[in-house]
GROMACS .gro file of C-alpha atoms in nm:
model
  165
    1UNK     CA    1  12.783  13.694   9.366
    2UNK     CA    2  12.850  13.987   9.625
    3UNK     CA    3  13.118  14.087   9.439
    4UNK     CA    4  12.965  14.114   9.066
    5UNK     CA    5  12.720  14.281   9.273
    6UNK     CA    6  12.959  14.553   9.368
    7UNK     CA    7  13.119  14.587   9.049
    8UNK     CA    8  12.767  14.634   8.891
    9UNK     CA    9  12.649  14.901   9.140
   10UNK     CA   10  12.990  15.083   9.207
   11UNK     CA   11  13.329  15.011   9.004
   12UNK     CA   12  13.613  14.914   9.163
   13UNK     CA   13  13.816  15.208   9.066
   14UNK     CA   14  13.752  15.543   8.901
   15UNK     CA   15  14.004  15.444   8.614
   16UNK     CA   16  13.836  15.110   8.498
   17UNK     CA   17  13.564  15.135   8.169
   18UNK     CA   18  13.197  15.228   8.308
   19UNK     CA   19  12.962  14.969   8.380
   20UNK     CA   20  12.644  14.983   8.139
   21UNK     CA   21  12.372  14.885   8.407
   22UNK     CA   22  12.034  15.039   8.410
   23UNK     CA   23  11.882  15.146   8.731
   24UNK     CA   24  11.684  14.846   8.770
   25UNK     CA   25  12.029  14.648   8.739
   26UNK     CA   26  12.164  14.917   8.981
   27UNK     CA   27  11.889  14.884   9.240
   28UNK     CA   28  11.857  14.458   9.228
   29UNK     CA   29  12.246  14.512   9.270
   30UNK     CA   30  12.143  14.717   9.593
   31UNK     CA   31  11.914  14.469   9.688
   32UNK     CA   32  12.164  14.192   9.693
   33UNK     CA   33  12.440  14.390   9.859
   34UNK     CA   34  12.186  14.449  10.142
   35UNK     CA   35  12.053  14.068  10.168
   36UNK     CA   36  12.400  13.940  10.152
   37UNK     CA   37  12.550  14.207  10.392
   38UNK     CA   38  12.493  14.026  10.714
   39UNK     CA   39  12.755  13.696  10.575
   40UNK     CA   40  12.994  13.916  10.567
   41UNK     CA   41  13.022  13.943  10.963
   42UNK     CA   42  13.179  13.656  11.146
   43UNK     CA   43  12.907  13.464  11.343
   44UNK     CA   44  12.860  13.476  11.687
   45UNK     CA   45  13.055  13.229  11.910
   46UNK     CA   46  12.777  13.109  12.130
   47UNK     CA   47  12.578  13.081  11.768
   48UNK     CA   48  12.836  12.855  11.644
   49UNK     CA   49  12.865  12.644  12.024
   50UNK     CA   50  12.457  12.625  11.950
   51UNK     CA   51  12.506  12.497  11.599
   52UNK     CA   52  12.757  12.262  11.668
   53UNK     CA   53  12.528  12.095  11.957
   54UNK     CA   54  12.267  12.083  11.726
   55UNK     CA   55  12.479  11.863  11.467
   56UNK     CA   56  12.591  11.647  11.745
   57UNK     CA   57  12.223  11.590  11.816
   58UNK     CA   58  12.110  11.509  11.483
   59UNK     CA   59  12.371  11.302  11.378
   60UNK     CA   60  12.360  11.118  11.709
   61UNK     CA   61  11.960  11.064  11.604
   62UNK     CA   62  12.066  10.990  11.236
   63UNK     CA   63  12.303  10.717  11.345
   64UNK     CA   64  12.044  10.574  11.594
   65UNK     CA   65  11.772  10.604  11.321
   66UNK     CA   66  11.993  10.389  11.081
   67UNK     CA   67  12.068  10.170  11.321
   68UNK     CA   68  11.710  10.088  11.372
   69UNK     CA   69  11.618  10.085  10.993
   70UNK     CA   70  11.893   9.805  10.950
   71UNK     CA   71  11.768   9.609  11.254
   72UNK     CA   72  11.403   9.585  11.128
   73UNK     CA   73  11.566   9.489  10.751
   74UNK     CA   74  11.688   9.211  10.929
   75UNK     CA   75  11.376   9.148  11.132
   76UNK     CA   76  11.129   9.138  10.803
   77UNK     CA   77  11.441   8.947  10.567
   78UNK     CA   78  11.368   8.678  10.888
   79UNK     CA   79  11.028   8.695  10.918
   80UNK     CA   80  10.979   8.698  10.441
   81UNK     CA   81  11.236   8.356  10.485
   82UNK     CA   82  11.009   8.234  10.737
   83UNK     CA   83  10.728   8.277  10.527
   84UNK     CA   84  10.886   8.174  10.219
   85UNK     CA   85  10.963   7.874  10.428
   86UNK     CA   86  10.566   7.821  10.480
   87UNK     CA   87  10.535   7.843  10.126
   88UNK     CA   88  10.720   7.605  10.006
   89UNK     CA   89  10.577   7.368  10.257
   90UNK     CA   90  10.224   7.423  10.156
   91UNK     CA   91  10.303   7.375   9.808
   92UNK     CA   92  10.485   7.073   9.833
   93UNK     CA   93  10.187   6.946  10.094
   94UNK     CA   94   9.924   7.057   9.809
   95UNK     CA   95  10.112   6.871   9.574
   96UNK     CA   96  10.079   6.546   9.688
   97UNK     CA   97   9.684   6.633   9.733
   98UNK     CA   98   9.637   6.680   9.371
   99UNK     CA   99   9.417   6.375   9.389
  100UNK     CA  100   9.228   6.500   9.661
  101UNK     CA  101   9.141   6.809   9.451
  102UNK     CA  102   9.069   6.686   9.129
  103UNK     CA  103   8.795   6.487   9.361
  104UNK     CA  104   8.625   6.798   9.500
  105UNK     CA  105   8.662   6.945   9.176
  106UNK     CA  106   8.443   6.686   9.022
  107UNK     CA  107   8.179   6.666   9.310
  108UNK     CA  108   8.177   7.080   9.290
  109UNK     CA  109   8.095   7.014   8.902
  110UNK     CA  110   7.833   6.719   8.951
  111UNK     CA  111   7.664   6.974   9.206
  112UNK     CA  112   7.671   7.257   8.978
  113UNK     CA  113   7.483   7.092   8.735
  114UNK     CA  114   7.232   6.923   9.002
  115UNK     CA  115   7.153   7.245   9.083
  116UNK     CA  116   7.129   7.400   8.783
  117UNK     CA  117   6.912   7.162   8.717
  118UNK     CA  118   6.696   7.219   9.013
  119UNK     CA  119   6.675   7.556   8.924
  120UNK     CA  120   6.500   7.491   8.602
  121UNK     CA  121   6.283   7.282   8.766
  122UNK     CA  122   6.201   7.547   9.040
  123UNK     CA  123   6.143   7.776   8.741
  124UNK     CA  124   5.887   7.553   8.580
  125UNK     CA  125   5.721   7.506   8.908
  126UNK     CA  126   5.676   7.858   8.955
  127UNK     CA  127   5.513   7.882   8.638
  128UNK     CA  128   5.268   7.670   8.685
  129UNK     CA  129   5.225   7.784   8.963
  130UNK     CA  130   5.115   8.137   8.845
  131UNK     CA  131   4.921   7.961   8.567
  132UNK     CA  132   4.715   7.824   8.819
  133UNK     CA  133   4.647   8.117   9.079
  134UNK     CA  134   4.577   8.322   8.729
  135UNK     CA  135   4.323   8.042   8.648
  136UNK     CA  136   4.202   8.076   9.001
  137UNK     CA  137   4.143   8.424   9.032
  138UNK     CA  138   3.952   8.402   8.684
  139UNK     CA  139   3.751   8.088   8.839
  140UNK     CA  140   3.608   8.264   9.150
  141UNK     CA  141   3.348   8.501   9.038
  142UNK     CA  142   3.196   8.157   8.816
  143UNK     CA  143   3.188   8.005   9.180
  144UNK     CA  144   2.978   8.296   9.327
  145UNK     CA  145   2.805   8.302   9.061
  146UNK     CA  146   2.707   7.934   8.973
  147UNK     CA  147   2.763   7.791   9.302
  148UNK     CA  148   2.672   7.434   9.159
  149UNK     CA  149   2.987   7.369   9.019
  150UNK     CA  150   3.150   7.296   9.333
  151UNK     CA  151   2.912   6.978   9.305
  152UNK     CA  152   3.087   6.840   8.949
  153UNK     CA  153   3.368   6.958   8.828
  154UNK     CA  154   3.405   6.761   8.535
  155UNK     CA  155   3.135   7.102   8.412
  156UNK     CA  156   3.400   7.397   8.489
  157UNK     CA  157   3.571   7.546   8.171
  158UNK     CA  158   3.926   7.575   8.340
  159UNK     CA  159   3.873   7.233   8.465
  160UNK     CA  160   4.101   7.021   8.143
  161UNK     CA  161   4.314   7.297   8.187
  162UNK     CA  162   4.424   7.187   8.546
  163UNK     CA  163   4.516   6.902   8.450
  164UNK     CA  164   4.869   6.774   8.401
  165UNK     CA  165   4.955   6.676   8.045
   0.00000   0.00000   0.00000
């Protein structure tokens, strides 16, 4: 690249054909001569002693650091057979309690239902419930009013109402 550089921004020799380069060629020509300029010295000894460590060191780390990575591949393949090992001993073990499960399973569905059953009940309940404190509340000003009809109650409006049917 330095060289086409040169070429483009000063030919070789004063015989060869002119280069057709436009000053912006010209100057990015100059710019790369300049960047490039310091390669062309030889490094510095001490530079190269101080790279040369510094390749020691990292491939000293690089090997230690692979090292470790294949020593904890080993480590989890030991601990995923172990566990695989688990596995397969739960499975078989859960196996031979399909009985035992198809048991629960039925008790889990009787309960379901109980419950759901209870629920509707509850439901109903709580219905009636409200029925009643609305009867109640619509009962009380009678009974301030006519205060006699605490004496039969056979007399109050509401009073079929109450009762179950």
């Amino acid at each position: 690249m330095r060289a086409r550089a040169l070429h483009v921004s000063d030919p070789p020799n004063p015989n060869s054909s002119p280069v057709d380069s436009t000053p912006t060629e010209k100057e990015l020509a100059g710019m790369v001569l300049r960047l490039t300029a310091h390669l062309v010295t030889y490094p510095d000894p001490a530079q190269l002693t101080a790279q040369a460590e510094t390749i020691a060191t990292l491939t000293a780390q690089r090997t230690f650091l692979v090292q470790q990575r294949d020593e904890e591949h080993e480590r989890w393949c030991a601990e995923r057979d172990s566990w695989d090992r688990v596995a397969e001993a739960l499975l078989s073990k859960g196996r031979s309690t399909g009985q035992k499960d198809y048991e629960a399973e039925r008790k889990l569905g009787r309960l379901q239902d109980d419950n759901s059953m209870l629920r509707h009940k509850l439901t109903d309940a709580l219905d009636r419930v409200h029925a009643l404190e609305a009867e109640l509340s619509r009962l009380r000003p009678l009974l301030l009013v006519q205060p006699e009809l605490l004496n039969d109650p056979a007399q109050s409006p509401g009073f079929f109402q109450l009762l179950p049917m």
